[in-house]
CSV table of C-alpha atoms and ligand atoms in Angstrom, one decimal:
chain,number,residue,atom,x,y,z
F,1,MET,CA,31.5,21.6,-17.3
F,2,THR,CA,28.0,20.6,-18.3
F,3,HIS,CA,27.6,17.4,-20.6
F,4,HIS,CA,24.7,16.1,-22.8
F,5,VAL,CA,23.2,12.9,-22.0
F,6,HIS,CA,21.2,11.6,-25.0
F,7,LEU,CA,18.8,8.9,-24.8
F,8,GLY,CA,19.7,6.3,-27.3
F,9,ASP,CA,18.7,7.0,-30.8
F,10,SER,CA,15.7,9.1,-29.7
F,11,GLY,CA,16.7,12.5,-30.5
F,12,GLN,CA,16.0,13.4,-26.9
F,13,TYR,CA,18.8,14.7,-24.5
F,14,PHE,CA,19.3,16.7,-21.5
F,15,ALA,CA,22.2,18.9,-20.0
F,16,ALA,CA,23.9,17.4,-16.8
F,17,ALA,CA,26.2,19.4,-14.8
F,18,PRO,CA,29.2,17.7,-12.8
F,19,ASP,CA,27.5,18.2,-9.6
F,20,GLN,CA,24.2,16.6,-10.4
F,21,THR,CA,23.4,13.0,-10.7
F,22,LEU,CA,21.9,11.9,-14.1
F,23,LEU,CA,18.5,11.2,-12.7
F,24,ASP,CA,18.3,14.8,-11.0
F,25,ALA,CA,19.5,16.3,-14.2
F,26,GLY,CA,16.9,14.2,-16.3
F,27,LEU,CA,14.0,14.9,-14.0
F,28,GLN,CA,14.9,18.7,-13.9
F,29,ALA,CA,14.8,18.6,-17.6
F,30,GLY,CA,11.5,17.1,-17.7
F,31,ILE,CA,12.4,13.5,-18.8
F,32,ALA,CA,10.4,10.7,-17.2
F,33,LEU,CA,13.3,8.7,-16.2
F,34,PRO,CA,12.8,5.4,-14.0
F,35,TYR,CA,13.5,5.6,-10.4
F,36,GLY,CA,12.5,4.6,-7.0
F,37,CYS,CA,14.4,5.0,-3.8
F,38,ALA,CA,16.7,7.9,-5.4
F,39,SER,CA,19.4,6.6,-2.9
F,40,GLY,CA,21.4,3.9,-4.8
F,41,THR,CA,19.6,0.8,-3.4
F,42,CYS,CA,16.6,-0.4,-5.2
F,43,GLY,CA,18.0,-0.5,-8.7
F,44,ALA,CA,15.2,0.8,-10.4
F,45,CYS,CA,17.1,3.5,-12.1
F,46,ARG,CA,19.7,0.8,-13.7
F,47,CYS,CA,20.6,1.9,-17.1
F,48,ARG,CA,23.2,0.9,-19.4
F,49,ILE,CA,25.7,3.6,-20.7
F,50,ARG,CA,26.3,3.1,-24.3
F,51,SER,CA,29.1,5.5,-24.7
F,52,GLY,CA,30.9,8.2,-22.7
F,53,SER,CA,31.9,8.0,-19.1
F,54,ALA,CA,29.9,8.5,-15.9
F,55,VAL,CA,31.3,8.3,-12.2
F,56,GLU,CA,29.0,6.9,-9.4
F,57,ALA,CA,29.4,9.1,-6.2
F,58,ARG,CA,29.6,6.3,-4.0
F,59,PRO,CA,29.8,2.3,-4.4
F,60,ASN,CA,26.6,0.6,-4.1
F,61,ARG,CA,25.8,-3.0,-3.7
F,62,VAL,CA,22.9,-3.3,-6.3
F,63,LEU,CA,24.9,-3.9,-9.2
F,64,SER,CA,27.0,-7.1,-9.9
F,65,ASP,CA,30.5,-6.9,-11.3
F,66,ALA,CA,28.9,-8.4,-14.6
F,67,GLU,CA,26.5,-5.7,-14.8
F,68,ARG,CA,29.3,-3.0,-14.4
F,69,ALA,CA,31.2,-4.6,-16.8
F,70,ALA,CA,28.4,-4.5,-19.3
F,71,GLY,CA,28.2,-0.9,-18.9
F,72,TYR,CA,25.4,-0.5,-16.3
F,73,ALA,CA,25.2,2.4,-13.8
F,74,LEU,CA,22.6,3.7,-11.5
F,75,LEU,CA,21.3,7.1,-12.8
F,76,CYS,CA,20.7,8.1,-9.4
F,77,GLN,CA,24.4,7.8,-8.3
F,78,ALA,CA,26.2,8.3,-11.6
F,79,HIS,CA,27.4,12.0,-12.7
F,80,ALA,CA,28.5,12.7,-16.3
F,81,TYR,CA,32.2,13.2,-17.2
F,82,SER,CA,31.7,13.5,-20.8
F,83,ASP,CA,28.9,13.6,-23.2
F,84,ILE,CA,27.0,10.4,-22.8
F,85,VAL,CA,24.5,8.1,-24.7
F,86,LEU,CA,22.3,5.9,-22.6
F,87,GLU,CA,20.7,2.7,-23.7
F,88,TRP,CA,17.3,3.6,-24.2
F,89,GLN,CA,14.3,1.7,-25.5
F,90,ALA,CA,10.7,3.2,-25.1
F,91,PRO,CA,8.6,0.7,-23.8
F,92,ALA,CA,6.2,-0.9,-26.5
F,93,GLY,CA,2.5,-0.7,-26.3
F,94,THR,CA,1.6,1.7,-23.1
F,95,PRO,CA,3.9,4.6,-23.3
F,96,ALA,CA,5.9,5.1,-20.0
F,97,ALA,CA,3.7,7.6,-17.8
F,98,ARG,CA,5.0,10.4,-16.0
F,99,PRO,CA,4.6,10.1,-12.2
F,100,ALA,CA,1.7,11.9,-10.9
F,101,ILE,CA,-0.3,12.0,-7.5
F,102,TRP,CA,-3.8,10.4,-7.7
F,103,PRO,CA,-6.5,10.1,-5.2
F,104,CYS,CA,-8.1,6.6,-4.8
F,105,ARG,CA,-11.0,5.1,-2.9
F,106,LEU,CA,-10.9,1.7,-0.9
F,107,GLN,CA,-13.3,-0.6,-2.9
F,108,GLU,CA,-12.8,-4.0,-1.7
F,109,ARG,CA,-10.6,-6.1,0.7
F,110,ARG,CA,-10.2,-9.8,0.4
F,111,TRP,CA,-7.8,-12.3,2.2
F,112,LEU,CA,-5.7,-14.4,-0.4
F,113,SER,CA,-4.1,-16.4,2.4
F,114,SER,CA,-3.9,-16.2,6.2
F,115,ASP,CA,-1.5,-13.0,5.9
F,116,VAL,CA,-1.9,-11.5,2.3
F,117,LEU,CA,-4.7,-9.2,1.7
F,118,GLU,CA,-5.7,-8.3,-2.1
F,119,VAL,CA,-6.8,-4.6,-1.9
F,120,ARG,CA,-8.8,-2.9,-4.8
F,121,LEU,CA,-8.7,0.8,-5.1
F,122,LYS,CA,-11.3,2.8,-7.4
F,123,LEU,CA,-9.5,5.6,-9.4
F,124,PRO,CA,-11.4,8.7,-10.4
F,125,ARG,CA,-13.1,8.9,-13.5
F,126,GLY,CA,-11.6,11.3,-16.1
F,127,ASP,CA,-10.5,12.1,-19.3
F,128,ALA,CA,-7.1,10.8,-18.7
F,129,PRO,CA,-7.1,7.5,-16.4
F,130,PHE,CA,-4.1,6.3,-14.9
F,131,ARG,CA,-1.9,4.5,-17.1
F,132,PHE,CA,1.3,2.3,-16.1
F,133,LEU,CA,3.4,-0.6,-17.4
F,134,PRO,CA,2.5,-3.7,-15.9
F,135,GLY,CA,5.4,-4.4,-13.2
F,136,GLN,CA,5.5,-0.9,-12.1
F,137,TYR,CA,4.6,0.1,-8.5
F,138,VAL,CA,3.2,3.0,-6.6
F,139,ASP,CA,3.8,5.0,-3.4
F,140,PHE,CA,1.1,5.5,-0.9
F,141,LEU,CA,1.4,8.9,0.6
F,142,LEU,CA,0.7,8.9,4.3
F,143,ASP,CA,-0.5,12.0,6.5
F,144,ASP,CA,2.8,12.1,8.4
F,145,GLY,CA,4.7,12.5,5.2
F,146,GLY,CA,5.9,8.6,5.0
F,147,ARG,CA,5.4,6.9,1.9
F,148,ARG,CA,4.7,3.1,1.3
F,149,SER,CA,5.4,1.2,-2.0
F,150,PHE,CA,3.4,-1.5,-3.4
F,151,SER,CA,3.5,-3.1,-6.8
F,152,LEU,CA,0.6,-3.1,-9.1
F,153,ALA,CA,-0.9,-6.6,-9.2
F,154,ALA,CA,-3.0,-6.5,-12.4
F,155,PRO,CA,-2.7,-4.8,-15.9
F,156,PRO,CA,-4.2,-1.0,-16.1
F,157,THR,CA,-8.1,-0.7,-16.1
F,158,ASP,CA,-9.9,2.3,-16.4
F,159,ASP,CA,-11.1,2.5,-12.8
F,160,THR,CA,-9.3,0.2,-10.4
F,161,ILE,CA,-6.0,-0.8,-9.2
F,162,GLU,CA,-5.1,-4.1,-7.3
F,163,LEU,CA,-2.4,-4.6,-4.6
F,164,HIS,CA,-1.3,-7.8,-2.7
F,165,ILE,CA,-0.3,-6.6,0.7
F,166,LYS,CA,1.6,-8.8,3.2
F,167,ILE,CA,0.1,-8.1,6.7
F,168,THR,CA,2.9,-8.6,9.4
F,169,PRO,CA,2.6,-8.1,13.3
F,170,HIS,CA,4.7,-5.0,13.1
F,171,GLY,CA,3.8,-3.7,9.8
F,172,ARG,CA,1.9,-0.6,10.7
F,173,PHE,CA,0.4,0.5,7.4
F,174,GLY,CA,-0.5,-3.0,6.4
F,175,ARG,CA,-2.5,-3.5,9.8
F,176,TYR,CA,-3.9,0.0,9.2
F,177,ILE,CA,-5.4,-1.2,5.8
F,178,ALA,CA,-6.5,-4.4,6.9
F,179,GLU,CA,-8.1,-3.4,10.5
F,180,GLN,CA,-8.9,0.1,10.5
F,181,LEU,CA,-9.4,1.7,7.3
F,182,PRO,CA,-13.0,2.3,6.7
F,183,ASP,CA,-14.7,1.1,3.7
F,184,ARG,CA,-14.7,3.9,0.7
F,185,ALA,CA,-11.9,5.8,2.5
F,186,MET,CA,-9.7,8.2,0.4
F,187,LEU,CA,-5.9,7.5,-0.1
F,188,ARG,CA,-3.4,9.2,-2.2
F,189,PHE,CA,-0.4,7.5,-4.2
F,190,GLU,CA,2.3,8.7,-6.5
F,191,GLY,CA,2.9,6.6,-9.4
F,192,PRO,CA,3.6,4.9,-11.8
F,193,LEU,CA,7.1,4.3,-10.5
F,194,GLY,CA,9.9,1.9,-11.4
F,195,ALA,CA,11.3,0.4,-14.7
F,196,PHE,CA,10.2,-3.1,-14.1
F,197,HIS,CA,8.3,-4.2,-17.2
F,198,LEU,CA,8.2,-6.9,-19.7
F,199,HIS,CA,10.6,-5.9,-22.5
F,200,GLU,CA,9.9,-6.7,-26.1
F,201,ALA,CA,12.5,-9.2,-26.7
F,202,GLU,CA,11.0,-12.4,-28.2
F,203,ARG,CA,13.2,-14.9,-26.2
F,204,PRO,CA,12.3,-17.7,-23.6
F,205,THR,CA,11.5,-15.8,-20.4
F,206,LEU,CA,11.8,-16.6,-16.7
F,207,LEU,CA,9.5,-15.1,-14.3
F,208,VAL,CA,10.7,-15.6,-10.7
F,209,ALA,CA,8.9,-14.4,-7.9
F,210,GLY,CA,9.4,-14.5,-3.8
F,211,GLY,CA,6.4,-14.2,-1.8
F,212,THR,CA,4.2,-11.1,-2.8
F,213,GLY,CA,6.8,-10.2,-5.3
F,214,PHE,CA,4.4,-12.4,-7.4
F,215,ALA,CA,2.2,-9.3,-7.6
F,216,PRO,CA,4.1,-7.7,-10.6
F,217,ILE,CA,4.8,-10.9,-12.1
F,218,LYS,CA,1.1,-11.5,-12.2
F,219,ALA,CA,0.4,-8.1,-13.8
F,220,MET,CA,3.1,-8.8,-16.5
F,221,VAL,CA,1.7,-12.1,-17.3
F,222,GLU,CA,-2.0,-11.3,-17.4
F,223,ASP,CA,-0.9,-8.4,-19.7
F,224,ALA,CA,0.9,-10.8,-22.0
F,225,ILE,CA,-2.1,-13.1,-22.0
F,226,GLN,CA,-4.4,-10.2,-23.2
F,227,ARG,CA,-2.0,-9.2,-25.7
F,228,ALA,CA,-1.6,-12.8,-27.1
F,229,ASP,CA,2.1,-12.6,-26.2
F,230,GLN,CA,3.3,-16.2,-27.2
F,231,ARG,CA,6.8,-16.0,-26.0
F,232,PRO,CA,7.5,-19.0,-23.7
F,233,MET,CA,7.3,-18.1,-20.0
F,234,HIS,CA,8.1,-20.2,-17.1
F,235,VAL,CA,6.9,-18.8,-13.8
F,236,PHE,CA,8.9,-19.7,-10.7
F,237,TRP,CA,7.3,-19.0,-7.3
F,238,GLY,CA,9.3,-19.4,-4.1
F,239,ALA,CA,7.7,-19.3,-0.7
F,240,ARG,CA,8.1,-21.0,2.8
F,241,GLN,CA,5.3,-23.2,2.5
F,242,PRO,CA,2.6,-24.0,0.1
F,243,GLU,CA,0.0,-22.2,1.9
F,244,ASP,CA,2.1,-18.9,1.1
F,245,LEU,CA,1.5,-19.5,-2.6
F,246,TYR,CA,-1.5,-17.5,-2.4
F,247,LEU,CA,-2.8,-17.7,-5.9
F,248,ASP,CA,-1.4,-21.1,-7.0
F,249,ALA,CA,-4.8,-22.0,-8.5
F,250,LEU,CA,-4.6,-18.9,-10.6
F,251,VAL,CA,-1.0,-19.8,-12.1
F,252,ARG,CA,-2.2,-23.4,-12.7
F,253,GLU,CA,-5.2,-21.9,-14.6
F,254,TRP,CA,-2.6,-20.1,-16.7
F,255,THR,CA,-0.9,-23.2,-17.6
F,256,ALA,CA,-3.9,-25.1,-18.2
F,257,HIS,CA,-5.1,-22.6,-20.8
F,258,HIS,CA,-1.7,-21.5,-22.4
F,259,ALA,CA,0.6,-24.2,-23.7
F,260,HIS,CA,3.5,-21.5,-23.7
F,261,ILE,CA,3.2,-20.9,-19.8
F,262,ARG,CA,5.0,-23.2,-17.5
F,263,TYR,CA,5.1,-23.0,-13.8
F,264,THR,CA,7.1,-24.3,-11.0
F,265,PRO,CA,6.3,-23.7,-7.5
F,266,VAL,CA,9.1,-23.9,-5.0
F,267,CYS,CA,8.8,-24.2,-1.2
F,268,GLU,CA,11.4,-24.4,1.6
F,269,SER,CA,9.2,-26.4,3.9
F,270,VAL,CA,7.1,-29.1,2.2
F,271,PRO,CA,4.6,-31.8,3.1
F,272,GLU,CA,5.3,-35.5,1.9
F,273,ASP,CA,2.7,-35.4,-1.0
F,274,TRP,CA,4.3,-31.9,-2.3
F,275,THR,CA,5.0,-32.2,-6.3
F,276,GLY,CA,6.8,-28.8,-6.9
F,277,ALA,CA,10.4,-28.3,-6.1
F,278,HIS,CA,11.7,-28.3,-2.6
F,279,GLY,CA,14.3,-25.6,-1.4
F,280,ARG,CA,15.2,-22.1,-2.8
F,281,VAL,CA,13.9,-20.4,-5.7
F,282,HIS,CA,17.3,-19.6,-7.3
F,283,ASP,CA,18.4,-23.3,-6.8
F,284,ALA,CA,15.3,-24.4,-8.8
F,285,VAL,CA,15.9,-22.3,-11.5
F,286,SER,CA,19.6,-23.2,-11.8
F,287,ALA,CA,18.4,-26.8,-11.8
F,288,HIS,CA,15.8,-26.3,-14.6
F,289,TYR,CA,18.2,-23.9,-16.6
F,290,PRO,CA,21.9,-24.4,-16.0
F,291,ASP,CA,22.6,-22.6,-19.4
F,292,LEU,CA,20.6,-19.3,-19.4
F,293,ARG,CA,22.1,-17.9,-22.6
F,294,GLY,CA,19.6,-16.6,-24.9
F,295,HIS,CA,16.9,-16.3,-22.1
F,296,ALA,CA,15.4,-13.2,-20.4
F,297,LEU,CA,14.9,-13.2,-16.5
F,298,TYR,CA,12.7,-11.2,-14.5
F,299,ALA,CA,13.0,-11.3,-10.8
F,300,SER,CA,11.0,-9.7,-8.2
F,301,GLY,CA,10.7,-10.3,-4.3
F,302,PRO,CA,12.9,-9.5,-1.1
F,303,PRO,CA,16.5,-8.2,-1.5
F,304,ALA,CA,18.3,-11.5,-0.5
F,305,MET,CA,16.2,-13.7,-3.0
F,306,VAL,CA,16.7,-11.1,-5.9
F,307,ALA,CA,20.6,-10.9,-5.2
F,308,SER,CA,20.8,-14.7,-5.1
F,309,ILE,CA,18.8,-15.0,-8.5
F,310,LYS,CA,20.9,-12.3,-10.1
F,311,ALA,CA,24.2,-13.9,-9.0
F,312,SER,CA,23.3,-17.3,-10.2
F,313,ALA,CA,21.5,-16.2,-13.3
F,314,LEU,CA,24.5,-14.4,-14.5
F,315,GLN,CA,26.8,-17.3,-13.7
F,316,SER,CA,24.6,-19.6,-15.8
F,317,GLY,CA,25.3,-17.2,-18.9
F,318,LEU,CA,22.2,-14.7,-18.8
F,319,HIS,CA,23.3,-11.6,-20.5
F,320,PRO,CA,22.8,-8.6,-18.0
F,321,ASP,CA,20.8,-6.9,-20.8
F,322,HIS,CA,17.9,-9.5,-20.3
F,323,LEU,CA,18.0,-9.3,-16.4
F,324,HIS,CA,15.3,-7.2,-14.8
F,325,TYR,CA,14.4,-7.1,-11.4
F,326,ASP,CA,12.4,-5.3,-8.6
F,327,SER,CA,14.0,-5.8,-5.2
F,328,PHE,CA,11.6,-4.8,-2.1
F,329,ASP,CA,14.4,-2.9,-0.5
F,330,ASP,CA,13.9,-1.4,3.0
F,331,ALA,CA,14.5,2.1,1.3
F,332,HIS,CA,11.0,1.3,-0.2
F,333,VAL,CA,9.4,1.0,3.4
F,334,THR,CA,9.5,4.5,4.7
F,335,TRP,CA,6.5,4.3,7.0
F,336,PRO,CA,8.1,6.1,10.1
F,337,GLY,CA,8.7,3.5,12.9
F,338,THR,CA,8.1,0.6,10.6
F,339,PRO,CA,10.7,-2.1,11.8
Q,1,FES,FE1,18.5,4.8,-8.2
Q,1,FES,FE2,17.0,3.4,-6.4
Q,1,FES,S1,16.5,4.9,-7.7
Q,1,FES,S2,18.9,2.9,-7.0
């Protein structure tokens, strides 16, 4: 039996058959639902079911018990067993854009550290510029059918996008971009993707990054500064060693000019004169904020880091409605043969 799935109080709804996931049914109906891997591993389609019942096809390890208890489900895994109302907030400011395929041209490459490359790509001029919510990501479409995901590292402009690419010895796409791609070469990407963005809640906000997970956090903070959003923000950036905090000076500049922004760099291996936190980033967050009731938290980075911060933050009283994350799961890395 087909059921109706309502998007909050918006008046929008779509029909979902029992053998369809909510994501498939919504996309088929032309609704721009957020998603990434479509296979239950990234969490980009996480949504709260306000009323009605849905059953997930198979267990996933993305959602914690606290999130499940609060009614969260993965749209790419859940099937409707009754009419459903999803908790649905249209993002304020820039409206959520439907993913599309865009051409772009390599404009500039700049090393931000020994292994992180800033890449700027020029977009075509046109009546409808590429729009996205700071925090979202794009998938590069490769000639052999592979895809490679990168977060957008700056707020929307009319003609460029910025990426931070970690170059590793075995990362074929990164090495290709760094070493072989000719200047002004053309690429194609699909986007915007994902649901990671700064929500409107006016509550003290923690932004927790691991490694190049800093990219979407940077886009969100720069956008908040441009909009004169004055909510208290505390940026935590975790890395192995201080050299890996590849835009540390930029974050310090934010704090120097904006009293509502704080910064705690966190490194696992530190020199004697280190003044930041020592250890793992989720422990630093817990040390600063043993009680997270009344806060919002955004986390972006490798799956292990995001899992740790989720667990500790929920234990510290953070409400799941105010927990948002972007986990760089392996499912995002679809370049064939990439270890
Ligand atoms: Fe559903 Fe990735 S799109 S978990």
